[in-house]
Short mmCIF file of C-alpha atoms and ligand atoms in Angstrom, two decimals:
data_model
loop_
_atom_site.label_atom_id
_atom_site.label_comp_id
_atom_site.label_asym_id
_atom_site.label_seq_id
_atom_site.Cartn_x
_atom_site.Cartn_y
_atom_site.Cartn_z
CA MET A 12 -10.50 -20.16 -11.96
CA ALA A 13 -13.78 -20.27 -10.07
CA GLU A 14 -15.38 -16.91 -9.13
CA ASN A 15 -17.08 -18.27 -6.00
CA LEU A 16 -13.89 -18.97 -4.07
CA SER A 17 -13.29 -16.98 -0.89
CA PHE A 18 -10.69 -14.16 -0.94
CA PHE A 19 -8.16 -16.28 0.96
CA GLN A 20 -8.74 -19.25 -1.37
CA LYS A 21 -8.11 -16.94 -4.34
CA VAL A 22 -4.80 -15.77 -2.85
CA ASN A 23 -3.89 -19.44 -2.33
CA GLU A 24 -4.78 -20.26 -5.95
CA ASN A 25 -2.34 -17.62 -7.10
CA PHE A 26 0.24 -19.10 -4.74
CA ASP A 27 -0.34 -22.64 -6.13
CA LYS A 28 -0.02 -21.38 -9.70
CA ALA A 29 3.38 -19.85 -8.89
CA ALA A 30 4.55 -22.78 -6.73
CA LYS A 31 4.46 -25.01 -9.84
CA PHE A 32 7.47 -23.05 -11.13
CA THR A 33 9.51 -24.03 -8.05
CA ASP A 34 10.68 -27.41 -6.76
CA TYR A 35 10.43 -26.93 -2.99
CA PRO A 36 9.11 -29.84 -0.89
CA LYS A 37 5.32 -29.96 -0.56
CA GLY A 38 5.57 -29.53 3.23
CA LEU A 39 7.59 -26.33 2.92
CA LEU A 40 5.15 -24.86 0.40
CA GLU A 41 2.27 -25.78 2.70
CA GLN A 42 4.02 -24.07 5.62
CA ILE A 43 4.56 -20.88 3.57
CA LYS A 44 0.93 -20.82 2.42
CA ILE A 45 -0.90 -21.54 5.66
CA CYS A 46 -2.01 -18.77 8.05
CA ASN A 47 0.14 -19.24 11.20
CA SER A 48 -2.33 -17.74 13.66
CA SER A 49 -5.46 -15.65 13.78
CA CYS A 50 -7.90 -14.49 16.39
CA HIS A 51 -11.43 -13.14 16.47
CA PHE A 52 -12.60 -11.26 19.51
CA THR A 53 -15.64 -9.32 20.59
CA PHE A 54 -15.96 -6.57 23.14
CA PRO A 55 -18.64 -4.15 24.27
CA ILE A 56 -18.50 -0.38 23.87
CA LYS A 57 -20.77 2.26 25.30
CA ARG A 58 -22.01 4.62 22.60
CA ASP A 59 -22.48 8.35 23.20
CA ASP A 60 -26.23 7.77 23.77
CA ASP A 61 -25.38 5.22 26.54
CA THR A 62 -26.46 2.17 24.50
CA ILE A 63 -24.11 -0.83 24.56
CA GLU A 64 -22.87 -2.35 21.32
CA THR A 65 -20.83 -5.49 20.63
CA ILE A 66 -17.84 -4.91 18.37
CA HIS A 67 -16.17 -7.67 16.31
CA GLY A 68 -12.41 -7.44 15.71
CA TRP A 69 -9.81 -9.71 14.09
CA ARG A 70 -6.03 -9.95 13.77
CA ALA A 71 -4.25 -12.55 11.66
CA GLU A 72 -0.50 -13.23 11.55
CA HIS A 73 -0.01 -15.12 8.33
CA SER A 74 3.69 -15.90 8.54
CA HIS A 75 6.17 -15.95 11.39
CA HIS A 76 9.19 -16.72 9.17
CA ASN A 77 10.26 -13.13 9.87
CA LEU A 78 9.36 -11.16 12.98
CA PRO A 79 7.72 -8.84 13.67
CA THR A 80 4.72 -9.45 11.47
CA LYS A 81 3.35 -6.35 9.81
CA GLY A 82 0.06 -5.24 8.31
CA GLY A 83 -2.65 -2.62 8.38
CA ILE A 84 -5.84 -2.36 10.39
CA ARG A 85 -9.02 -1.68 8.43
CA TYR A 86 -12.43 -0.45 9.51
CA SER A 87 -15.08 -1.70 7.11
CA MET A 88 -18.38 -3.57 7.15
CA LEU A 89 -16.81 -6.21 4.87
CA VAL A 90 -14.23 -7.25 7.48
CA ASN A 91 -14.40 -10.95 8.41
CA GLU A 92 -11.92 -13.69 9.24
CA ASP A 93 -11.42 -14.83 5.64
CA GLU A 94 -10.75 -11.28 4.40
CA ILE A 95 -8.26 -10.61 7.18
CA MET A 96 -6.39 -13.88 6.57
CA ALA A 97 -6.29 -13.18 2.80
CA LEU A 98 -4.94 -9.66 3.37
CA ALA A 99 -2.39 -10.97 5.91
CA ALA A 100 -1.19 -13.52 3.33
CA LEU A 101 -0.86 -10.79 0.69
CA MET A 102 1.26 -8.85 3.22
CA THR A 103 3.63 -11.81 3.59
CA TYR A 104 4.18 -12.05 -0.18
CA LYS A 105 4.35 -8.27 -0.58
CA CYS A 106 7.03 -7.88 2.08
CA ALA A 107 9.05 -10.62 0.38
CA VAL A 108 8.64 -9.04 -3.08
CA VAL A 109 10.11 -5.72 -1.87
CA ASP A 110 12.66 -7.26 0.54
CA VAL A 111 11.10 -5.87 3.71
CA PRO A 112 12.05 -8.29 6.51
CA PHE A 113 8.61 -8.80 8.07
CA GLY A 114 6.05 -11.59 8.10
CA GLY A 115 2.56 -10.62 6.95
CA ALA A 116 -0.34 -9.69 9.23
CA LYS A 117 -3.65 -7.82 9.02
CA GLY A 118 -6.32 -6.66 11.43
CA GLY A 119 -9.76 -5.23 11.17
CA ILE A 120 -12.93 -4.15 12.89
CA GLN A 121 -16.32 -4.74 11.31
CA LEU A 122 -17.88 -1.28 11.29
CA ASN A 123 -18.82 1.63 9.06
CA ARG A 124 -16.78 4.47 10.54
CA ASN A 125 -19.24 7.08 9.26
CA GLU A 126 -21.80 5.80 11.79
CA TYR A 127 -19.59 6.57 14.83
CA THR A 128 -18.45 9.80 16.46
CA GLU A 129 -14.75 10.48 16.93
CA SER A 130 -14.92 9.75 20.66
CA GLU A 131 -16.68 6.41 19.97
CA LEU A 132 -13.99 5.52 17.41
CA GLU A 133 -11.30 6.39 19.95
CA ARG A 134 -12.89 4.10 22.57
CA ILE A 135 -13.21 1.28 20.03
CA THR A 136 -9.60 1.67 18.83
CA ARG A 137 -8.19 1.76 22.36
CA ARG A 138 -10.20 -1.31 23.42
CA TYR A 139 -9.15 -3.16 20.25
CA THR A 140 -5.50 -2.36 21.11
CA TYR A 141 -6.01 -3.58 24.66
CA GLU A 142 -7.32 -6.89 23.25
CA LEU A 143 -4.25 -7.16 20.97
CA ILE A 144 -1.95 -6.60 23.97
CA GLN A 145 -3.77 -9.21 26.06
CA LYS A 146 -3.47 -11.76 23.26
CA ASN A 147 0.17 -10.91 22.45
CA TYR A 148 -0.75 -9.70 18.96
CA ILE A 149 1.10 -6.36 19.12
CA GLY A 150 4.63 -5.22 20.00
CA PRO A 151 7.75 -3.81 18.25
CA GLY A 152 9.21 -7.32 17.85
CA ILE A 153 5.89 -9.20 17.67
CA ASP A 154 3.34 -7.62 15.36
CA VAL A 155 3.25 -3.99 14.16
CA PRO A 156 -0.01 -2.55 12.75
CA ALA A 157 -0.38 0.38 10.31
CA PRO A 158 -3.23 2.28 8.59
CA ASP A 159 -5.41 0.65 5.94
CA PHE A 160 -8.90 1.14 4.49
CA GLY A 161 -10.98 3.28 6.86
CA THR A 162 -8.12 4.14 9.26
CA SER A 163 -5.46 6.85 9.29
CA GLU A 164 -2.73 8.31 11.47
CA ILE A 165 -5.14 9.33 14.24
CA GLU A 166 -6.05 5.68 14.98
CA MET A 167 -2.32 4.83 14.93
CA ALA A 168 -1.69 7.55 17.55
CA TRP A 169 -4.44 6.06 19.79
CA ILE A 170 -2.93 2.58 19.35
CA PHE A 171 0.53 3.83 20.31
CA ASP A 172 -0.77 5.75 23.31
CA THR A 173 -2.71 2.72 24.58
CA TYR A 174 0.28 0.42 24.11
CA LEU A 175 2.59 2.86 25.90
CA THR A 176 0.15 3.26 28.79
CA MET A 177 0.13 -0.50 29.25
CA SER A 178 3.95 -0.82 29.06
CA PRO A 179 5.48 2.44 30.32
CA ASP A 180 9.01 1.08 30.76
CA LYS A 181 9.44 -0.11 27.22
CA LEU A 182 12.10 1.97 25.50
CA ASP A 183 11.02 0.73 22.07
CA ALA A 184 7.26 1.00 22.61
CA ILE A 185 7.11 3.73 19.97
CA ALA A 186 7.85 1.07 17.31
CA CYS A 187 4.67 -0.91 18.16
CA VAL A 188 2.76 0.74 15.29
CA THR A 189 3.65 2.69 12.12
CA GLY A 190 1.83 5.35 10.12
CA LYS A 191 1.79 7.58 13.21
CA PRO A 192 1.49 11.39 12.95
CA ILE A 193 4.86 13.14 12.55
CA LYS A 194 4.52 14.76 15.99
CA HIS A 195 4.13 11.28 17.53
CA SER A 196 7.32 9.85 16.00
CA GLY A 197 5.89 9.13 12.58
CA ILE A 198 8.10 9.49 9.53
CA HIS A 199 7.91 12.08 6.76
CA GLY A 200 6.43 10.55 3.63
CA ARG A 201 4.49 7.62 5.22
CA LYS A 202 1.04 9.10 4.57
CA GLU A 203 1.90 9.57 0.89
CA ALA A 204 3.98 6.39 0.57
CA THR A 205 1.51 3.91 -0.92
CA GLY A 206 0.26 6.33 -3.58
CA ARG A 207 3.76 7.56 -4.29
CA GLY A 208 5.01 3.97 -4.56
CA VAL A 209 2.24 3.25 -7.08
CA VAL A 210 3.57 6.10 -9.23
CA PHE A 211 7.24 5.05 -8.89
CA GLY A 212 6.14 1.53 -9.87
CA LEU A 213 4.12 2.65 -12.89
CA GLU A 214 6.96 4.91 -14.08
CA GLU A 215 9.25 1.88 -14.02
CA VAL A 216 6.66 -0.32 -15.77
CA CYS A 217 6.20 2.27 -18.54
CA SER A 218 9.94 2.71 -19.08
CA TYR A 219 10.44 -0.61 -20.97
CA ILE A 220 10.13 -0.03 -24.73
CA ASP A 221 9.40 -3.72 -25.58
CA ASP A 222 6.68 -4.09 -22.95
CA MET A 223 5.03 -0.82 -23.95
CA ASN A 224 5.17 -1.59 -27.68
CA GLN A 225 3.57 -4.97 -26.98
CA ILE A 226 0.45 -3.22 -25.67
CA GLY A 227 0.53 -0.53 -28.36
CA PHE A 228 2.02 2.24 -26.20
CA ASP A 229 5.03 4.51 -26.47
CA PRO A 230 7.37 4.24 -23.48
CA GLY A 231 7.11 6.78 -20.65
CA ILE A 232 4.29 7.69 -18.34
CA GLN A 233 4.07 11.30 -19.57
CA GLY A 234 0.84 12.02 -21.41
CA LYS A 235 -0.84 8.71 -20.48
CA THR A 236 -4.47 9.04 -19.42
CA VAL A 237 -5.44 7.53 -16.07
CA VAL A 238 -8.66 6.64 -14.29
CA VAL A 239 -8.69 6.00 -10.53
CA GLN A 240 -11.30 4.18 -8.43
CA GLY A 241 -11.29 5.41 -4.78
CA PHE A 242 -10.17 8.89 -3.69
CA GLY A 243 -8.96 8.02 -0.18
CA ASN A 244 -5.39 7.99 1.05
CA VAL A 245 -3.99 5.79 -1.73
CA GLY A 246 -6.17 7.06 -4.59
CA TYR A 247 -5.59 10.72 -3.74
CA HIS A 248 -1.81 10.45 -3.41
CA ALA A 249 -1.46 8.24 -6.51
CA SER A 250 -3.50 10.80 -8.50
CA LYS A 251 -1.53 13.74 -7.11
CA TYR A 252 1.90 12.28 -7.91
CA LEU A 253 0.73 11.02 -11.31
CA THR A 254 -0.13 14.56 -12.37
CA LEU A 255 3.38 15.65 -11.29
CA THR A 256 4.81 13.10 -13.78
CA GLU A 257 2.65 14.74 -16.46
CA ALA A 258 0.33 11.78 -16.76
CA LYS A 259 -3.28 12.99 -17.03
CA VAL A 260 -5.85 11.83 -14.45
CA ILE A 261 -9.13 12.11 -16.38
CA GLY A 262 -11.57 10.18 -14.16
CA ILE A 263 -12.09 9.46 -10.47
CA ALA A 264 -14.76 7.25 -8.89
CA GLU A 265 -15.96 7.44 -5.32
CA ILE A 266 -18.60 5.43 -3.52
CA ASP A 267 -21.38 7.92 -4.38
CA GLY A 268 -20.51 8.73 -8.00
CA ALA A 269 -17.72 9.30 -10.48
CA ILE A 270 -16.44 12.34 -12.36
CA TYR A 271 -14.74 12.68 -15.71
CA ASN A 272 -12.89 15.36 -17.66
CA PRO A 273 -10.88 14.30 -20.74
CA LYS A 274 -8.69 17.41 -20.35
CA GLY A 275 -7.51 16.23 -16.90
CA LEU A 276 -8.62 16.90 -13.32
CA ASP A 277 -6.95 19.32 -10.89
CA ILE A 278 -6.35 16.88 -8.02
CA ASP A 279 -5.68 19.37 -5.23
CA LYS A 280 -8.69 21.47 -6.22
CA LEU A 281 -10.83 18.31 -6.26
CA SER A 282 -9.54 17.23 -2.85
CA MET A 283 -10.34 20.66 -1.40
CA PHE A 284 -13.82 20.51 -2.98
CA ARG A 285 -14.45 17.09 -1.41
CA LYS A 286 -13.35 18.33 2.02
CA GLU A 287 -15.73 21.30 1.78
CA THR A 288 -18.79 19.49 0.37
CA GLY A 289 -18.23 15.91 1.59
CA SER A 290 -18.38 14.50 -1.96
CA ILE A 291 -16.78 14.74 -5.42
CA ARG A 292 -20.19 14.59 -7.10
CA HIS A 293 -20.78 18.22 -7.95
CA TYR A 294 -17.20 19.20 -8.75
CA PRO A 295 -17.66 21.97 -11.33
CA ASP A 296 -14.92 21.14 -13.87
CA ALA A 297 -16.14 17.64 -14.74
CA THR A 298 -19.03 15.49 -15.98
CA LEU A 299 -20.82 13.39 -13.33
CA LEU A 300 -21.36 9.66 -13.84
CA GLU A 301 -24.15 8.56 -11.47
CA ASN A 302 -22.97 4.94 -11.40
CA PRO A 303 -19.40 4.85 -10.04
CA ASN A 304 -18.77 1.56 -11.85
CA ASP A 305 -19.16 3.32 -15.23
CA ILE A 306 -15.63 4.59 -14.58
CA PHE A 307 -14.26 1.19 -15.62
CA GLU A 308 -15.56 1.64 -19.16
CA LEU A 309 -13.92 5.01 -19.80
CA GLU A 310 -11.42 5.35 -22.63
CA CYS A 311 -8.02 5.60 -20.88
CA ASP A 312 -4.51 4.11 -20.87
CA ILE A 313 -4.13 3.14 -17.19
CA LEU A 314 -6.81 2.06 -14.71
CA ILE A 315 -5.98 2.21 -11.00
CA PRO A 316 -8.38 0.48 -8.60
CA ALA A 317 -7.60 2.05 -5.19
CA ALA A 318 -10.68 1.16 -3.12
CA LEU A 319 -11.37 -2.45 -2.11
CA GLU A 320 -11.08 -6.08 -3.22
CA ASN A 321 -13.20 -7.75 -5.93
CA GLN A 322 -14.01 -4.54 -7.82
CA ILE A 323 -12.94 -5.68 -11.32
CA THR A 324 -15.18 -8.67 -11.95
CA ALA A 325 -15.69 -11.05 -14.89
CA GLU A 326 -18.69 -8.95 -15.87
CA ILE A 327 -16.72 -5.68 -15.98
CA ALA A 328 -13.42 -7.02 -17.41
CA PRO A 329 -14.50 -7.33 -21.10
CA ARG A 330 -15.60 -3.67 -21.11
CA ILE A 331 -12.37 -2.21 -19.72
CA LYS A 332 -10.52 -0.04 -22.25
CA ALA A 333 -7.28 0.52 -20.30
CA ARG A 334 -4.19 -1.43 -21.46
CA ILE A 335 -2.52 -1.26 -18.01
CA ILE A 336 -4.21 -2.04 -14.69
CA GLY A 337 -2.25 -0.84 -11.66
CA GLU A 338 -3.57 -2.61 -8.57
CA ALA A 339 -3.24 0.00 -5.83
CA ALA A 340 -5.92 -1.70 -3.71
CA ASN A 341 -5.46 -5.20 -2.30
CA GLY A 342 -7.13 -7.93 -4.36
CA PRO A 343 -9.16 -5.62 -6.63
CA THR A 344 -9.27 -8.04 -9.60
CA THR A 345 -11.16 -11.33 -9.31
CA ALA A 346 -9.46 -14.45 -10.64
CA LYS A 347 -11.89 -14.79 -13.56
CA ALA A 348 -11.48 -11.10 -14.46
CA HIS A 349 -7.70 -11.54 -14.35
CA GLU A 350 -7.99 -14.43 -16.82
CA ILE A 351 -10.20 -12.40 -19.20
CA LEU A 352 -7.92 -9.36 -19.09
CA GLN A 353 -4.83 -11.51 -19.53
CA LYS A 354 -6.32 -13.05 -22.69
CA ARG A 355 -7.03 -9.55 -23.98
CA GLY A 356 -3.33 -8.67 -23.52
CA VAL A 357 -3.89 -6.16 -20.70
CA LEU A 358 -0.80 -5.66 -18.54
CA ILE A 359 -1.84 -6.20 -14.89
CA ILE A 360 0.59 -4.83 -12.31
CA PRO A 361 -0.26 -6.78 -9.16
CA ASP A 362 -1.05 -5.52 -5.65
CA THR A 363 1.70 -7.69 -4.14
CA TYR A 364 4.13 -5.35 -5.83
CA LEU A 365 2.42 -2.06 -6.71
CA ASN A 366 1.00 -1.04 -3.33
CA ALA A 367 4.09 -2.10 -1.36
CA GLY A 368 5.19 1.52 -0.87
CA GLY A 369 3.21 1.75 2.36
CA VAL A 370 4.91 -1.17 4.06
CA THR A 371 8.29 -0.09 2.69
CA VAL A 372 8.08 3.31 4.38
CA SER A 373 6.52 1.70 7.47
CA TYR A 374 9.72 -0.36 7.62
CA PHE A 375 11.74 2.89 7.53
CA GLU A 376 9.56 4.32 10.31
CA TRP A 377 10.04 1.19 12.44
CA ILE A 378 13.85 1.39 11.99
CA ARG A 379 13.80 5.10 12.81
CA ASN A 380 11.77 4.43 15.99
CA LEU A 381 14.08 1.64 17.12
CA SER A 382 17.22 3.66 16.42
CA HIS A 383 15.76 6.75 18.14
CA VAL A 384 17.36 9.06 15.57
CA GLY A 385 15.79 10.74 12.54
CA PHE A 386 17.12 9.95 9.07
CA GLY A 387 19.44 12.67 7.79
CA ARG A 388 20.26 14.04 11.24
CA LEU A 389 23.83 12.76 11.25
CA ALA A 390 24.78 13.46 7.64
CA ARG A 391 22.78 16.49 6.44
CA ARG A 392 25.07 19.31 7.61
CA TYR A 393 28.15 17.36 6.60
CA GLU A 394 26.77 16.88 3.07
CA GLU A 395 25.88 20.57 2.84
CA SER A 396 29.37 21.69 3.80
CA THR A 397 30.85 19.21 1.29
CA TYR A 398 28.64 20.63 -1.49
CA ASN A 399 29.56 24.20 -0.50
CA ALA A 400 33.26 23.31 -0.59
CA MET A 401 32.70 21.93 -4.12
CA PHE A 402 30.93 25.15 -5.16
CA ARG A 403 33.84 27.22 -3.87
CA ALA A 404 36.39 25.01 -5.67
CA VAL A 405 34.49 25.29 -8.99
CA GLU A 406 34.16 29.07 -8.55
CA LYS A 407 37.87 29.39 -7.88
CA ALA A 408 38.88 27.18 -10.82
CA THR A 409 36.47 28.69 -13.39
CA GLY A 410 35.79 32.20 -12.14
CA TYR A 411 32.02 31.45 -12.41
CA GLN A 412 29.94 32.77 -9.48
CA PHE A 413 26.97 30.56 -8.49
CA SER A 414 23.82 32.53 -7.70
CA ASP A 415 21.96 32.10 -4.38
CA VAL A 416 19.18 30.25 -6.26
CA GLU A 417 21.72 27.79 -7.73
CA ARG A 418 23.25 27.23 -4.31
CA GLN A 419 19.86 26.64 -2.70
CA THR A 420 19.05 23.82 -5.13
CA VAL A 421 21.74 21.74 -3.44
CA HIS A 422 21.17 20.78 0.16
CA GLY A 423 22.00 17.85 2.40
CA ALA A 424 19.44 15.05 2.18
CA ASP A 425 16.71 15.37 4.82
CA GLU A 426 14.30 12.67 5.99
CA THR A 427 11.82 13.22 3.15
CA ASP A 428 14.59 12.99 0.52
CA LEU A 429 15.96 9.80 2.03
CA VAL A 430 12.55 8.16 2.44
CA ASN A 431 11.56 8.94 -1.15
CA SER A 432 14.92 7.78 -2.46
CA GLY A 433 14.62 4.49 -0.53
CA LEU A 434 11.04 4.05 -1.72
CA GLN A 435 11.89 4.67 -5.38
CA ASP A 436 14.89 2.33 -5.22
CA THR A 437 12.71 -0.39 -3.68
CA MET A 438 9.97 -0.09 -6.30
CA VAL A 439 12.45 -0.03 -9.20
CA ASN A 440 14.45 -3.04 -7.96
CA ALA A 441 11.38 -5.14 -7.18
CA TYR A 442 9.91 -4.54 -10.65
CA GLN A 443 13.20 -5.44 -12.29
CA GLU A 444 13.17 -8.75 -10.37
CA ILE A 445 9.58 -9.41 -11.48
CA ARG A 446 10.54 -8.69 -15.08
CA GLU A 447 13.61 -10.93 -14.90
CA THR A 448 11.44 -13.81 -13.66
CA ARG A 449 9.01 -13.25 -16.54
CA MET A 450 11.88 -13.24 -19.04
CA LYS A 451 13.24 -16.46 -17.53
CA TYR A 452 10.01 -18.41 -18.05
CA GLY A 453 8.64 -16.44 -21.01
CA LYS A 454 6.43 -13.38 -20.80
CA ASP A 455 3.52 -15.27 -22.41
CA ILE A 456 3.72 -18.01 -19.80
CA VAL A 457 4.30 -16.04 -16.59
CA ASP A 458 2.36 -12.83 -15.95
CA CYS A 459 3.47 -10.17 -13.44
CA ARG A 460 1.28 -11.56 -10.63
CA THR A 461 2.68 -15.07 -10.97
CA ALA A 462 6.24 -13.70 -11.28
CA ALA A 463 5.81 -11.68 -8.06
CA PHE A 464 4.52 -14.82 -6.27
CA ILE A 465 7.43 -16.93 -7.61
CA ASN A 466 9.92 -14.34 -6.31
CA ALA A 467 8.14 -14.21 -2.92
CA ILE A 468 8.09 -18.02 -2.57
CA HIS A 469 11.84 -18.22 -3.29
CA LYS A 470 12.67 -15.54 -0.70
CA ILE A 471 10.44 -17.00 2.03
CA ALA A 472 11.70 -20.53 1.35
CA GLN A 473 15.26 -19.24 1.71
CA SER A 474 14.36 -17.72 5.11
CA TYR A 475 12.99 -21.05 6.33
CA MET A 476 16.12 -22.82 5.10
CA GLN A 477 18.36 -20.29 6.87
CA LEU A 478 16.41 -20.99 10.05
CA GLY A 479 17.45 -24.63 9.56
CA ILE A 480 13.84 -25.81 9.68
CA PHE A 481 13.91 -27.39 6.23
CA PRO A 482 16.89 -29.05 4.51
P1 NAD B 509 -9.21 4.92 2.49
O1 NAD B 509 -10.23 4.50 3.45
O2 NAD B 509 -8.34 6.08 2.81
O3 NAD B 509 -9.88 5.24 1.06
C1 NAD B 509 -10.68 4.35 0.34
C2 NAD B 509 -11.63 5.18 -0.52
O4 NAD B 509 -12.33 4.31 -1.42
C3 NAD B 509 -12.68 5.93 0.31
O5 NAD B 509 -12.67 7.30 -0.06
C4 NAD B 509 -13.99 5.24 -0.06
O6 NAD B 509 -15.11 6.10 -0.03
C5 NAD B 509 -13.68 4.76 -1.47
N1 NAD B 509 -14.52 3.65 -1.92
C6 NAD B 509 -14.97 2.59 -1.20
N2 NAD B 509 -15.71 1.77 -1.98
C7 NAD B 509 -15.73 2.33 -3.22
C8 NAD B 509 -16.33 1.98 -4.45
N3 NAD B 509 -17.07 0.87 -4.58
N4 NAD B 509 -16.15 2.80 -5.54
C9 NAD B 509 -15.40 3.92 -5.42
N5 NAD B 509 -14.81 4.32 -4.27
C10 NAD B 509 -14.97 3.53 -3.18
O7 NAD B 509 -8.35 3.60 2.20
P2 NAD B 509 -6.88 3.52 1.60
O8 NAD B 509 -5.93 3.52 2.73
O9 NAD B 509 -6.75 4.52 0.48
O10 NAD B 509 -6.90 2.02 1.02
C11 NAD B 509 -7.43 1.73 -0.27
C12 NAD B 509 -6.93 0.36 -0.71
O11 NAD B 509 -5.48 0.37 -0.72
C13 NAD B 509 -7.31 -0.81 0.21
O12 NAD B 509 -7.48 -1.97 -0.58
C14 NAD B 509 -6.09 -0.98 1.09
O13 NAD B 509 -5.98 -2.29 1.61
C15 NAD B 509 -4.99 -0.69 0.08
N6 NAD B 509 -3.71 -0.30 0.69
C16 NAD B 509 -3.62 0.77 1.53
C17 NAD B 509 -2.39 1.12 2.09
C18 NAD B 509 -2.22 2.33 2.95
O14 NAD B 509 -1.06 2.67 3.25
N7 NAD B 509 -3.26 3.03 3.35
C19 NAD B 509 -1.26 0.32 1.81
C20 NAD B 509 -1.38 -0.77 0.93
C21 NAD B 509 -2.62 -1.07 0.38
#
């Protein structure tokens, strides 16, 4: 595969590779692959010093086979039309892989958020939303944004507020965006969802004895050493939940340097340190690597890129020691690097599957917003009284008295429990489907990325056929 292809062309190459394992008509495959619509717009904003600046924004809706379309909004200097279309396409395939009934979309603004004040960012976000409304690129049944690189729940709250202001009579306006703060109808567990999904996915990957033995590992994630690139939303939460599984996060890279401690890093302490000092560089319990890319060469079992696309290149791939690469970021491995790693027997767990936790919980948030009732509200007390009745029956039959501590361990499922349960179930089922596809064609012939694409193509093709568009 050529290294000089654009990001969107690379996504399409992966699609073409997988499409060869299906026998759908050429026209249907072309319709699935093509980006259905995209728009680039510019608008002026007044900065705090009264200067006027032109801002460039994009939104792409890759596939309308399911509506609404869904995908994050990123703020980065690398944003351009090709990147946004590539990321929108990945969203389409990702949603299909995890059975989330959305088409794929993505949006972005070309800026470095560190160069703007909060009030400037608010003006930019609100104006961007206004442009989306004018162009019919946002709405609970049209296109629903979410956070991505460089954005978080605060931008989602501004987007919601702007949308609501422009459509005050819309009962379902709250479902126009996900990843909102809890107090603005967000859902418990969304902020953590992508990182947590990465961990649920890797636990499932590591649970297969045959697959683990093939790469020289014992099954189970416990005790495995992990290195993470990017300590933002996804990287932080993946690291945090990995340490709870007793995997050991030994290295973390950020844009201004990387740190390493073979005994394991204390993730919450590190996060606190970064908040206080603005960097991970001088964290006391670790060795500093001046070049963040040196992180890729560290001795470890699992490498998790959680920053941006095109980070693992053909130049870096031969030096990687990890036997598993968990793609938490979108498109972190170039096509050539993928080929090199594949030949070396490295197990690559693709973005189209592994970082789908975010959109999965966004789907739950969207359902919650449309139903206007929180998960667990109807059943929680009922479940608790059922459990208590069971306790009393066991006590009566056996004479054993449960302690208060034992009783407290059992409670009716609340929103967080239900969200995490739904997320885990989704990640486990989707990986099993990927594995089944690999077994069907032969694990040496179909890697996880191709298997995920094959599964996505089948599901999207079925949707088109149900719509009666294709025979
Ligand atoms: P974020 O902005 O919260 O964090 C990204 C972090 O990566 C930042 O701390 C940044 O400083 C760091 N970084 C940037 N370039 C780097 C480099 N060269 N080396 C080391 N660190 C670098 O973004 P995020 O939401 O965590 O997203 C990260 C990736 O995950 C993106 O590819 C995004 O598309 C993908 N993703 C995010 C979500 C989500 O829910 N936020 C969902 C699915 C996929």
